[in-house]
mmCIF file with all atom_site columns, C-alpha atoms and ligand atoms in Angstrom:
data_model
loop_
_atom_site.group_PDB
_atom_site.id
_atom_site.type_symbol
_atom_site.label_atom_id
_atom_site.label_alt_id
_atom_site.label_comp_id
_atom_site.label_asym_id
_atom_site.label_entity_id
_atom_site.label_seq_id
_atom_site.pdbx_PDB_ins_code
_atom_site.Cartn_x
_atom_site.Cartn_y
_atom_site.Cartn_z
_atom_site.occupancy
_atom_site.B_iso_or_equiv
_atom_site.pdbx_formal_charge
_atom_site.auth_seq_id
_atom_site.auth_comp_id
_atom_site.auth_asym_id
_atom_site.auth_atom_id
_atom_site.pdbx_PDB_model_num
ATOM   1   C CA . MET I 1 1   ? -2.836  -23.949 6.582   1.00 85.00 ? 1   MET I CA 1
ATOM   2   C CA . SER I 1 2   ? -2.410  -22.020 2.554   1.00 96.00 ? 2   SER I CA 1
ATOM   3   C CA . LEU I 1 3   ? -3.032  -17.713 2.539   1.00 98.00 ? 3   LEU I CA 1
ATOM   4   C CA . ASN I 1 4   ? -5.238  -17.208 -0.096  1.00 98.00 ? 4   ASN I CA 1
ATOM   5   C CA . ILE I 1 5   ? -3.498  -12.925 -0.920  1.00 98.00 ? 5   ILE I CA 1
ATOM   6   C CA . GLY I 1 6   ? -4.977  -10.465 -3.380  1.00 98.00 ? 6   GLY I CA 1
ATOM   7   C CA . VAL I 1 7   ? -3.285  -7.903  -4.541  1.00 98.00 ? 7   VAL I CA 1
ATOM   8   C CA . LEU I 1 8   ? -5.809  -5.356  -6.077  1.00 98.00 ? 8   LEU I CA 1
ATOM   9   C CA . ALA I 1 9   ? -6.169  -5.501  -9.772  1.00 98.00 ? 9   ALA I CA 1
ATOM   10  C CA . ILE I 1 10  ? -7.693  -2.243  -11.664 1.00 96.00 ? 10  ILE I CA 1
ATOM   11  C CA . GLN I 1 11  ? -4.510  -0.585  -12.295 1.00 96.00 ? 11  GLN I CA 1
ATOM   12  C CA . GLY I 1 12  ? -1.290  -0.346  -11.689 1.00 96.00 ? 12  GLY I CA 1
ATOM   13  C CA . ASP I 1 13  ? 1.709   -2.617  -10.231 1.00 96.00 ? 13  ASP I CA 1
ATOM   14  C CA . VAL I 1 14  ? -0.815  -5.689  -10.864 1.00 98.00 ? 14  VAL I CA 1
ATOM   15  C CA . ASN I 1 15  ? 2.012   -8.444  -11.917 1.00 98.00 ? 15  ASN I CA 1
ATOM   16  C CA . GLU I 1 16  ? 5.054   -7.250  -10.112 1.00 98.00 ? 16  GLU I CA 1
ATOM   17  C CA . ASN I 1 17  ? 3.093   -7.330  -7.332  1.00 98.00 ? 17  ASN I CA 1
ATOM   18  C CA . ILE I 1 18  ? 2.629   -10.916 -7.407  1.00 98.00 ? 18  ILE I CA 1
ATOM   19  C CA . SER I 1 19  ? 5.285   -11.944 -8.583  1.00 98.00 ? 19  SER I CA 1
ATOM   20  C CA . SER I 1 20  ? 7.015   -10.183 -5.522  1.00 98.00 ? 20  SER I CA 1
ATOM   21  C CA . THR I 1 21  ? 4.951   -11.972 -2.688  1.00 98.00 ? 21  THR I CA 1
ATOM   22  C CA . GLU I 1 22  ? 4.979   -15.001 -4.272  1.00 98.00 ? 22  GLU I CA 1
ATOM   23  C CA . THR I 1 23  ? 8.951   -14.947 -4.531  1.00 98.00 ? 23  THR I CA 1
ATOM   24  C CA . ALA I 1 24  ? 8.104   -13.665 -0.059  1.00 98.00 ? 24  ALA I CA 1
ATOM   25  C CA . LEU I 1 25  ? 5.593   -17.199 -0.044  1.00 98.00 ? 25  LEU I CA 1
ATOM   26  C CA . LYS I 1 26  ? 8.627   -18.863 -1.151  1.00 98.00 ? 26  LYS I CA 1
ATOM   27  C CA . GLU I 1 27  ? 11.532  -17.707 0.881   1.00 98.00 ? 27  GLU I CA 1
ATOM   28  C CA . LEU I 1 28  ? 9.548   -18.112 4.311   1.00 98.00 ? 28  LEU I CA 1
ATOM   29  C CA . GLY I 1 29  ? 8.688   -21.371 3.405   1.00 98.00 ? 29  GLY I CA 1
ATOM   30  C CA . ILE I 1 30  ? 4.906   -20.252 3.420   1.00 98.00 ? 30  ILE I CA 1
ATOM   31  C CA . SER I 1 31  ? 1.766   -22.070 1.301   1.00 98.00 ? 31  SER I CA 1
ATOM   32  C CA . GLY I 1 32  ? -0.170  -19.563 -0.607  1.00 98.00 ? 32  GLY I CA 1
ATOM   33  C CA . THR I 1 33  ? -1.116  -18.328 -3.467  1.00 98.00 ? 33  THR I CA 1
ATOM   34  C CA . VAL I 1 34  ? -1.363  -14.717 -5.171  1.00 98.00 ? 34  VAL I CA 1
ATOM   35  C CA . ASN I 1 35  ? -3.513  -13.899 -7.514  1.00 98.00 ? 35  ASN I CA 1
ATOM   36  C CA . GLY I 1 36  ? -5.344  -10.318 -8.689  1.00 98.00 ? 36  GLY I CA 1
ATOM   37  C CA . VAL I 1 37  ? -8.340  -10.199 -7.447  1.00 98.00 ? 37  VAL I CA 1
ATOM   38  C CA . LYS I 1 38  ? -11.749 -6.892  -7.966  1.00 96.00 ? 38  LYS I CA 1
ATOM   39  C CA . THR I 1 39  ? -14.578 -8.059  -7.916  1.00 97.00 ? 39  THR I CA 1
ATOM   40  C CA . THR I 1 40  ? -16.036 -8.114  -3.897  1.00 97.00 ? 40  THR I CA 1
ATOM   41  C CA . GLU I 1 41  ? -16.888 -12.224 -4.072  1.00 97.00 ? 41  GLU I CA 1
ATOM   42  C CA . GLU I 1 42  ? -13.041 -12.245 -5.396  1.00 98.00 ? 42  GLU I CA 1
ATOM   43  C CA . ILE I 1 43  ? -12.494 -9.763  -1.862  1.00 98.00 ? 43  ILE I CA 1
ATOM   44  C CA . SER I 1 44  ? -14.481 -11.350 0.099   1.00 97.00 ? 44  SER I CA 1
ATOM   45  C CA . HIS I 1 45  ? -11.832 -14.870 -0.057  1.00 97.00 ? 45  HIS I CA 1
ATOM   46  C CA . LEU I 1 46  ? -8.328  -12.837 0.782   1.00 98.00 ? 46  LEU I CA 1
ATOM   47  C CA . ASP I 1 47  ? -6.557  -13.111 3.788   1.00 98.00 ? 47  ASP I CA 1
ATOM   48  C CA . GLY I 1 48  ? -4.436  -10.548 3.417   1.00 98.00 ? 48  GLY I CA 1
ATOM   49  C CA . LEU I 1 49  ? -4.860  -7.770  -0.037  1.00 98.00 ? 49  LEU I CA 1
ATOM   50  C CA . ILE I 1 50  ? -1.877  -5.402  -1.576  1.00 98.00 ? 50  ILE I CA 1
ATOM   51  C CA . ILE I 1 51  ? -3.236  -2.121  -2.928  1.00 98.00 ? 51  ILE I CA 1
ATOM   52  C CA . PRO I 1 52  ? -0.635  -1.126  -5.547  1.00 98.00 ? 52  PRO I CA 1
ATOM   53  C CA . GLY I 1 53  ? 0.715   1.522   -6.919  1.00 98.00 ? 53  GLY I CA 1
ATOM   54  C CA . GLY I 1 54  ? -0.725  3.275   -10.348 1.00 97.00 ? 54  GLY I CA 1
ATOM   55  C CA . GLU I 1 55  ? -3.293  5.816   -10.331 1.00 96.00 ? 55  GLU I CA 1
ATOM   56  C CA . SER I 1 56  ? -5.228  6.478   -6.661  1.00 97.00 ? 56  SER I CA 1
ATOM   57  C CA . THR I 1 57  ? -8.155  8.676   -8.363  1.00 96.00 ? 57  THR I CA 1
ATOM   58  C CA . THR I 1 58  ? -8.664  5.620   -11.266 1.00 96.00 ? 58  THR I CA 1
ATOM   59  C CA . ILE I 1 59  ? -8.071  2.806   -8.892  1.00 96.00 ? 59  ILE I CA 1
ATOM   60  C CA . GLY I 1 60  ? -11.027 4.667   -6.197  1.00 95.00 ? 60  GLY I CA 1
ATOM   61  C CA . GLN I 1 61  ? -13.391 5.327   -8.657  1.00 95.00 ? 61  GLN I CA 1
ATOM   62  C CA . LEU I 1 62  ? -13.622 2.308   -10.284 1.00 96.00 ? 62  LEU I CA 1
ATOM   63  C CA . SER I 1 63  ? -13.688 0.412   -7.101  1.00 96.00 ? 63  SER I CA 1
ATOM   64  C CA . LEU I 1 64  ? -15.704 2.543   -5.913  1.00 94.00 ? 64  LEU I CA 1
ATOM   65  C CA . VAL I 1 65  ? -18.741 1.941   -9.320  1.00 93.00 ? 65  VAL I CA 1
ATOM   66  C CA . ASN I 1 66  ? -17.582 -2.057  -8.887  1.00 94.00 ? 66  ASN I CA 1
ATOM   67  C CA . ARG I 1 67  ? -18.699 -1.711  -5.295  1.00 94.00 ? 67  ARG I CA 1
ATOM   68  C CA . SER I 1 68  ? -15.056 -3.695  -4.260  1.00 96.00 ? 68  SER I CA 1
ATOM   69  C CA . LEU I 1 69  ? -13.729 -0.340  -2.018  1.00 97.00 ? 69  LEU I CA 1
ATOM   70  C CA . LYS I 1 70  ? -16.952 -0.908  0.128   1.00 97.00 ? 70  LYS I CA 1
ATOM   71  C CA . THR I 1 71  ? -15.953 -4.718  0.642   1.00 98.00 ? 71  THR I CA 1
ATOM   72  C CA . ILE I 1 72  ? -12.479 -3.885  1.130   1.00 98.00 ? 72  ILE I CA 1
ATOM   73  C CA . LYS I 1 73  ? -12.923 -1.407  4.040   1.00 98.00 ? 73  LYS I CA 1
ATOM   74  C CA . GLU I 1 74  ? -15.203 -3.744  5.502   1.00 98.00 ? 74  GLU I CA 1
ATOM   75  C CA . LYS I 1 75  ? -12.832 -6.740  5.785   1.00 98.00 ? 75  LYS I CA 1
ATOM   76  C CA . ILE I 1 76  ? -9.824  -4.527  6.913   1.00 98.00 ? 76  ILE I CA 1
ATOM   77  C CA . GLU I 1 77  ? -12.028 -3.460  9.710   1.00 97.00 ? 77  GLU I CA 1
ATOM   78  C CA . ASN I 1 78  ? -12.687 -7.062  10.088  1.00 97.00 ? 78  ASN I CA 1
ATOM   79  C CA . GLY I 1 79  ? -8.574  -7.147  11.016  1.00 97.00 ? 79  GLY I CA 1
ATOM   80  C CA . MET I 1 80  ? -7.565  -8.589  6.973   1.00 98.00 ? 80  MET I CA 1
ATOM   81  C CA . PRO I 1 81  ? -4.122  -7.283  6.065   1.00 98.00 ? 81  PRO I CA 1
ATOM   82  C CA . VAL I 1 82  ? -3.306  -5.017  3.782   1.00 98.00 ? 82  VAL I CA 1
ATOM   83  C CA . PHE I 1 83  ? -0.369  -3.179  1.817   1.00 98.00 ? 83  PHE I CA 1
ATOM   84  C CA . GLY I 1 84  ? -0.524  -0.353  0.539   1.00 98.00 ? 84  GLY I CA 1
ATOM   85  C CA . ILE I 1 85  ? 1.945   1.316   -2.030  1.00 98.00 ? 85  ILE I CA 1
ATOM   86  C CA . CYS I 1 86  ? 2.335   4.618   -3.383  1.00 98.00 ? 86  CYS I CA 1
ATOM   87  C CA . ALA I 1 87  ? -1.415  4.699   -5.188  1.00 98.00 ? 87  ALA I CA 1
ATOM   88  C CA . GLY I 1 88  ? -2.544  2.021   -2.241  1.00 98.00 ? 88  GLY I CA 1
ATOM   89  C CA . MET I 1 89  ? -1.725  4.708   0.981   1.00 98.00 ? 89  MET I CA 1
ATOM   90  C CA . ILE I 1 90  ? -3.477  7.730   -0.667  1.00 98.00 ? 90  ILE I CA 1
ATOM   91  C CA . ILE I 1 91  ? -6.948  5.065   -1.522  1.00 97.00 ? 91  ILE I CA 1
ATOM   92  C CA . LEU I 1 92  ? -6.351  3.905   2.266   1.00 98.00 ? 92  LEU I CA 1
ATOM   93  C CA . SER I 1 93  ? -6.032  7.710   3.610   1.00 96.00 ? 93  SER I CA 1
ATOM   94  C CA . LYS I 1 94  ? -8.284  9.792   5.882   1.00 93.00 ? 94  LYS I CA 1
ATOM   95  C CA . THR I 1 95  ? -7.458  13.366  3.454   1.00 89.00 ? 95  THR I CA 1
ATOM   96  C CA . ALA I 1 96  ? -5.675  13.687  0.660   1.00 90.00 ? 96  ALA I CA 1
ATOM   97  C CA . ASN I 1 97  ? -4.802  16.724  -1.238  1.00 89.00 ? 97  ASN I CA 1
ATOM   98  C CA . ASP I 1 98  ? -2.430  17.351  -4.690  1.00 88.00 ? 98  ASP I CA 1
ATOM   99  C CA . ARG I 1 99  ? 0.568   19.443  -4.400  1.00 89.00 ? 99  ARG I CA 1
ATOM   100 C CA . VAL I 1 100 ? -0.763  21.617  -7.160  1.00 86.00 ? 100 VAL I CA 1
ATOM   101 C CA . VAL I 1 101 ? -3.887  20.551  -7.925  1.00 84.00 ? 101 VAL I CA 1
ATOM   102 C CA . GLY I 1 102 ? -5.346  20.522  -4.189  1.00 85.00 ? 102 GLY I CA 1
ATOM   103 C CA . LYS I 1 103 ? -9.032  18.938  -2.967  1.00 84.00 ? 103 LYS I CA 1
ATOM   104 C CA . THR I 1 104 ? -9.526  16.435  -5.824  1.00 81.00 ? 104 THR I CA 1
ATOM   105 C CA . ASN I 1 105 ? -12.409 14.826  -4.095  1.00 86.00 ? 105 ASN I CA 1
ATOM   106 C CA . GLN I 1 106 ? -11.622 11.249  -4.936  1.00 94.00 ? 106 GLN I CA 1
ATOM   107 C CA . PRO I 1 107 ? -13.195 7.979   -2.949  1.00 95.00 ? 107 PRO I CA 1
ATOM   108 C CA . LEU I 1 108 ? -10.730 7.408   -0.307  1.00 96.00 ? 108 LEU I CA 1
ATOM   109 C CA . LEU I 1 109 ? -11.003 4.575   2.198   1.00 97.00 ? 109 LEU I CA 1
ATOM   110 C CA . ASP I 1 110 ? -10.773 6.650   5.142   1.00 96.00 ? 110 ASP I CA 1
ATOM   111 C CA . LEU I 1 111 ? -8.623  4.595   7.625   1.00 97.00 ? 111 LEU I CA 1
ATOM   112 C CA . LEU I 1 112 ? -5.271  5.726   8.583   1.00 97.00 ? 112 LEU I CA 1
ATOM   113 C CA . ASP I 1 113 ? -5.709  9.026   9.684   1.00 96.00 ? 113 ASP I CA 1
ATOM   114 C CA . ILE I 1 114 ? -2.779  10.655  8.206   1.00 95.00 ? 114 ILE I CA 1
ATOM   115 C CA . LYS I 1 115 ? -2.678  14.003  6.027   1.00 93.00 ? 115 LYS I CA 1
ATOM   116 C CA . LEU I 1 116 ? -1.497  13.303  2.675   1.00 95.00 ? 116 LEU I CA 1
ATOM   117 C CA . GLU I 1 117 ? -0.069  15.446  -0.116  1.00 96.00 ? 117 GLU I CA 1
ATOM   118 C CA . ARG I 1 118 ? -0.073  13.952  -3.689  1.00 96.00 ? 118 ARG I CA 1
ATOM   119 C CA . ASN I 1 119 ? 2.863   13.742  -6.191  1.00 96.00 ? 119 ASN I CA 1
ATOM   120 C CA . SER I 1 120 ? 4.088   15.779  -2.833  1.00 96.00 ? 120 SER I CA 1
ATOM   121 C CA . PHE I 1 121 ? 8.359   14.564  -4.827  1.00 95.00 ? 121 PHE I CA 1
ATOM   122 C CA . GLY I 1 122 ? 6.697   16.616  -8.281  1.00 91.00 ? 122 GLY I CA 1
ATOM   123 C CA . ARG I 1 123 ? 6.097   14.711  -11.610 1.00 90.00 ? 123 ARG I CA 1
ATOM   124 C CA . GLN I 1 124 ? 6.575   11.521  -13.113 1.00 91.00 ? 124 GLN I CA 1
ATOM   125 C CA . LYS I 1 125 ? 10.428  13.160  -14.473 1.00 91.00 ? 125 LYS I CA 1
ATOM   126 C CA . GLU I 1 126 ? 11.544  13.702  -11.301 1.00 93.00 ? 126 GLU I CA 1
ATOM   127 C CA . SER I 1 127 ? 10.956  10.481  -9.596  1.00 96.00 ? 127 SER I CA 1
ATOM   128 C CA . PHE I 1 128 ? 14.451  9.245   -8.054  1.00 97.00 ? 128 PHE I CA 1
ATOM   129 C CA . GLU I 1 129 ? 15.758  6.553   -5.638  1.00 98.00 ? 129 GLU I CA 1
ATOM   130 C CA . ALA I 1 130 ? 16.566  6.370   -2.050  1.00 98.00 ? 130 ALA I CA 1
ATOM   131 C CA . ASP I 1 131 ? 17.744  4.314   0.926   1.00 98.00 ? 131 ASP I CA 1
ATOM   132 C CA . ILE I 1 132 ? 15.307  4.298   3.170   1.00 98.00 ? 132 ILE I CA 1
ATOM   133 C CA . CYS I 1 133 ? 15.466  3.006   6.463   1.00 98.00 ? 133 CYS I CA 1
ATOM   134 C CA . MET I 1 134 ? 13.217  0.711   8.842   1.00 98.00 ? 134 MET I CA 1
ATOM   135 C CA . ASN I 1 135 ? 13.895  -0.376  12.075  1.00 97.00 ? 135 ASN I CA 1
ATOM   136 C CA . SER I 1 136 ? 11.189  -0.651  13.588  1.00 97.00 ? 136 SER I CA 1
ATOM   137 C CA . ILE I 1 137 ? 10.680  -3.609  11.420  1.00 97.00 ? 137 ILE I CA 1
ATOM   138 C CA . ASN I 1 138 ? 13.800  -4.701  11.240  1.00 97.00 ? 138 ASN I CA 1
ATOM   139 C CA . ILE I 1 139 ? 14.538  -3.344  7.587   1.00 98.00 ? 139 ILE I CA 1
ATOM   140 C CA . PRO I 1 140 ? 17.394  -0.922  8.042   1.00 98.00 ? 140 PRO I CA 1
ATOM   141 C CA . LYS I 1 141 ? 18.284  -0.273  4.388   1.00 98.00 ? 141 LYS I CA 1
ATOM   142 C CA . PHE I 1 142 ? 15.625  -0.132  1.619   1.00 98.00 ? 142 PHE I CA 1
ATOM   143 C CA . ASN I 1 143 ? 16.125  1.010   -1.474  1.00 98.00 ? 143 ASN I CA 1
ATOM   144 C CA . GLY I 1 144 ? 12.805  3.334   -1.746  1.00 98.00 ? 144 GLY I CA 1
ATOM   145 C CA . VAL I 1 145 ? 11.506  3.982   -5.928  1.00 98.00 ? 145 VAL I CA 1
ATOM   146 C CA . PHE I 1 146 ? 9.495   6.576   -5.471  1.00 98.00 ? 146 PHE I CA 1
ATOM   147 C CA . ILE I 1 147 ? 7.320   7.781   -8.527  1.00 98.00 ? 147 ILE I CA 1
ATOM   148 C CA . ARG I 1 148 ? 5.076   10.671  -8.236  1.00 97.00 ? 148 ARG I CA 1
ATOM   149 C CA . ALA I 1 149 ? 4.873   9.484   -4.681  1.00 98.00 ? 149 ALA I CA 1
ATOM   150 C CA . PRO I 1 150 ? 2.548   11.071  -2.127  1.00 97.00 ? 150 PRO I CA 1
ATOM   151 C CA . SER I 1 151 ? 4.140   12.462  1.780   1.00 97.00 ? 151 SER I CA 1
ATOM   152 C CA . ILE I 1 152 ? 2.342   11.488  5.198   1.00 97.00 ? 152 ILE I CA 1
ATOM   153 C CA . SER I 1 153 ? 2.649   15.950  7.056   1.00 93.00 ? 153 SER I CA 1
ATOM   154 C CA . GLU I 1 154 ? 1.196   14.806  9.768   1.00 93.00 ? 154 GLU I CA 1
ATOM   155 C CA . ALA I 1 155 ? 0.092   11.078  11.346  1.00 96.00 ? 155 ALA I CA 1
ATOM   156 C CA . GLY I 1 156 ? -2.362  10.787  14.318  1.00 96.00 ? 156 GLY I CA 1
ATOM   157 C CA . PRO I 1 157 ? -1.598  8.976   17.196  1.00 96.00 ? 157 PRO I CA 1
ATOM   158 C CA . ASP I 1 158 ? -2.661  5.094   16.232  1.00 96.00 ? 158 ASP I CA 1
ATOM   159 C CA . VAL I 1 159 ? -0.738  5.802   13.328  1.00 98.00 ? 159 VAL I CA 1
ATOM   160 C CA . GLU I 1 160 ? 3.395   4.232   13.558  1.00 98.00 ? 160 GLU I CA 1
ATOM   161 C CA . VAL I 1 161 ? 6.021   5.720   11.692  1.00 98.00 ? 161 VAL I CA 1
ATOM   162 C CA . LEU I 1 162 ? 7.801   3.706   10.132  1.00 98.00 ? 162 LEU I CA 1
ATOM   163 C CA . ALA I 1 163 ? 9.992   5.675   7.942   1.00 98.00 ? 163 ALA I CA 1
ATOM   164 C CA . LYS I 1 164 ? 10.534  9.690   6.528   1.00 98.00 ? 164 LYS I CA 1
ATOM   165 C CA . PHE I 1 165 ? 12.376  11.147  4.137   1.00 97.00 ? 165 PHE I CA 1
ATOM   166 C CA . ASP I 1 166 ? 13.424  15.046  3.017   1.00 94.00 ? 166 ASP I CA 1
ATOM   167 C CA . ASN I 1 167 ? 11.777  14.860  6.775   1.00 94.00 ? 167 ASN I CA 1
ATOM   168 C CA . LYS I 1 168 ? 8.846   14.029  5.335   1.00 97.00 ? 168 LYS I CA 1
ATOM   169 C CA . ILE I 1 169 ? 6.934   10.663  6.376   1.00 98.00 ? 169 ILE I CA 1
ATOM   170 C CA . ILE I 1 170 ? 6.537   8.100   3.275   1.00 98.00 ? 170 ILE I CA 1
ATOM   171 C CA . ALA I 1 171 ? 6.025   4.957   5.304   1.00 98.00 ? 171 ALA I CA 1
ATOM   172 C CA . VAL I 1 172 ? 3.464   4.034   8.014   1.00 98.00 ? 172 VAL I CA 1
ATOM   173 C CA . LYS I 1 173 ? 1.633   0.598   9.963   1.00 98.00 ? 173 LYS I CA 1
ATOM   174 C CA . LYS I 1 174 ? -1.746  1.056   12.370  1.00 98.00 ? 174 LYS I CA 1
ATOM   175 C CA . GLN I 1 175 ? -2.352  -3.077  13.547  1.00 97.00 ? 175 GLN I CA 1
ATOM   176 C CA . ASN I 1 176 ? -2.825  -5.371  10.044  1.00 97.00 ? 176 ASN I CA 1
ATOM   177 C CA . ILE I 1 177 ? -2.691  -1.997  8.021   1.00 98.00 ? 177 ILE I CA 1
ATOM   178 C CA . ILE I 1 178 ? 0.974   -0.633  6.318   1.00 98.00 ? 178 ILE I CA 1
ATOM   179 C CA . ALA I 1 179 ? 1.719   1.837   3.645   1.00 98.00 ? 179 ALA I CA 1
ATOM   180 C CA . THR I 1 180 ? 4.472   3.247   1.864   1.00 98.00 ? 180 THR I CA 1
ATOM   181 C CA . ALA I 1 181 ? 4.722   5.848   -0.513  1.00 98.00 ? 181 ALA I CA 1
ATOM   182 C CA . PHE I 1 182 ? 7.567   4.210   -2.350  1.00 98.00 ? 182 PHE I CA 1
ATOM   183 C CA . HIS I 1 183 ? 7.650   1.143   -4.415  1.00 98.00 ? 183 HIS I CA 1
ATOM   184 C CA . PRO I 1 184 ? 8.899   -2.311  -3.243  1.00 98.00 ? 184 PRO I CA 1
ATOM   185 C CA . GLU I 1 185 ? 7.700   -4.496  -5.833  1.00 98.00 ? 185 GLU I CA 1
ATOM   186 C CA . LEU I 1 186 ? 10.214  -2.472  -8.268  1.00 98.00 ? 186 LEU I CA 1
ATOM   187 C CA . THR I 1 187 ? 13.362  -3.924  -6.988  1.00 97.00 ? 187 THR I CA 1
ATOM   188 C CA . LYS I 1 188 ? 14.230  -7.348  -6.307  1.00 97.00 ? 188 LYS I CA 1
ATOM   189 C CA . ASP I 1 189 ? 14.736  -6.554  -2.021  1.00 98.00 ? 189 ASP I CA 1
ATOM   190 C CA . VAL I 1 190 ? 11.188  -9.125  -1.162  1.00 98.00 ? 190 VAL I CA 1
ATOM   191 C CA . SER I 1 191 ? 12.091  -7.565  2.852   1.00 98.00 ? 191 SER I CA 1
ATOM   192 C CA . LEU I 1 192 ? 8.754   -5.578  2.701   1.00 98.00 ? 192 LEU I CA 1
ATOM   193 C CA . HIS I 1 193 ? 6.887   -7.921  0.966   1.00 98.00 ? 193 HIS I CA 1
ATOM   194 C CA . LYS I 1 194 ? 8.234   -11.382 3.286   1.00 98.00 ? 194 LYS I CA 1
ATOM   195 C CA . TYR I 1 195 ? 7.370   -7.992  5.837   1.00 98.00 ? 195 TYR I CA 1
ATOM   196 C CA . PHE I 1 196 ? 3.317   -8.224  4.865   1.00 98.00 ? 196 PHE I CA 1
ATOM   197 C CA . VAL I 1 197 ? 3.244   -12.023 4.473   1.00 98.00 ? 197 VAL I CA 1
ATOM   198 C CA . ASN I 1 198 ? 4.155   -12.374 8.292   1.00 98.00 ? 198 ASN I CA 1
ATOM   199 C CA . LEU I 1 199 ? 1.510   -10.138 9.042   1.00 98.00 ? 199 LEU I CA 1
ATOM   200 C CA . ILE I 1 200 ? -0.532  -11.588 7.201   1.00 98.00 ? 200 ILE I CA 1
ATOM   201 C CA . LYS I 1 201 ? -0.495  -15.518 8.686   1.00 98.00 ? 201 LYS I CA 1
ATOM   202 C CA . LYS I 1 202 ? -0.345  -13.446 12.353  1.00 97.00 ? 202 LYS I CA 1
ATOM   203 C CA . SER I 1 203 ? -3.768  -12.541 11.758  1.00 97.00 ? 203 SER I CA 1
ATOM   204 C CA . LYS I 1 204 ? -4.675  -15.839 11.609  1.00 92.00 ? 204 LYS I CA 1
ATOM   205 C CA . ASN I 1 205 ? -3.497  -17.584 14.298  1.00 81.00 ? 205 ASN I CA 1
HETATM 206 N N1 . LIG B 2 .   ? 1.217   10.027  -7.748  1.00 65.83 ? 1   LIG B N1 1
HETATM 207 C C1 . LIG B 2 .   ? 0.032   8.769   -8.177  1.00 65.83 ? 1   LIG B C1 1
HETATM 208 C C2 . LIG B 2 .   ? -1.593  9.046   -7.613  1.00 65.83 ? 1   LIG B C2 1
HETATM 209 O O1 . LIG B 2 .   ? -1.635  10.259  -7.093  1.00 65.83 ? 1   LIG B O1 1
HETATM 210 C C3 . LIG B 2 .   ? 0.386   7.643   -7.938  1.00 65.83 ? 1   LIG B C3 1
HETATM 211 C C4 . LIG B 2 .   ? 1.775   6.984   -8.370  1.00 65.83 ? 1   LIG B C4 1
HETATM 212 C C5 . LIG B 2 .   ? 2.066   5.827   -8.044  1.00 65.83 ? 1   LIG B C5 1
HETATM 213 O O2 . LIG B 2 .   ? 1.383   4.976   -7.365  1.00 65.83 ? 1   LIG B O2 1
HETATM 214 N N2 . LIG B 2 .   ? 3.608   5.957   -8.434  1.00 65.83 ? 1   LIG B N2 1
HETATM 215 O O3 . LIG B 2 .   ? -2.444  8.684   -7.458  1.00 65.83 ? 1   LIG B O3 1
#
């Protein structure tokens, strides 16, 4: 069995996620390919998808226009694992407000019942790194890179909180969906990408 993993390649941290996922596959000894994807055709063949960090309004709007957003939603609803990172977490959410400008009416997948605040820790120049603890998925220490990161103020009953920072929820899981406000692809540590690859492998069994 070979896993077909995609990274949504509209805008953002595409190559970094391809490379982290390839390393994760290699370290786990699991066979698979990782490619940037953007068309409905490419997405329809995937076993798992990463929606990378970048600019959620751009990624959402362009994937709405090329109709891939609809295919992504259907695939996830049918059980395909997805990993939403920063802007990807925003796109998976039900409602997103910007800390400064408020409601933005951007296209969202409405798959995670979370109330989310964009740019929750400030602007680009307020980017920072912090140690994050995700004990429930056996990752007790992870270097979280936060760049104009969102946070979650409320999570619905079916959403598991994986981590908090500064009293704000910054990593969640719901069945085959995981989402982090920080960027694991910008560190050498591939444990979150490995966790995601294992989720994909399990979904295929
Ligand atoms: N602040 C960005 C947004 O709202 C996300 C930033 C990121 O993905 N690093 O889309």
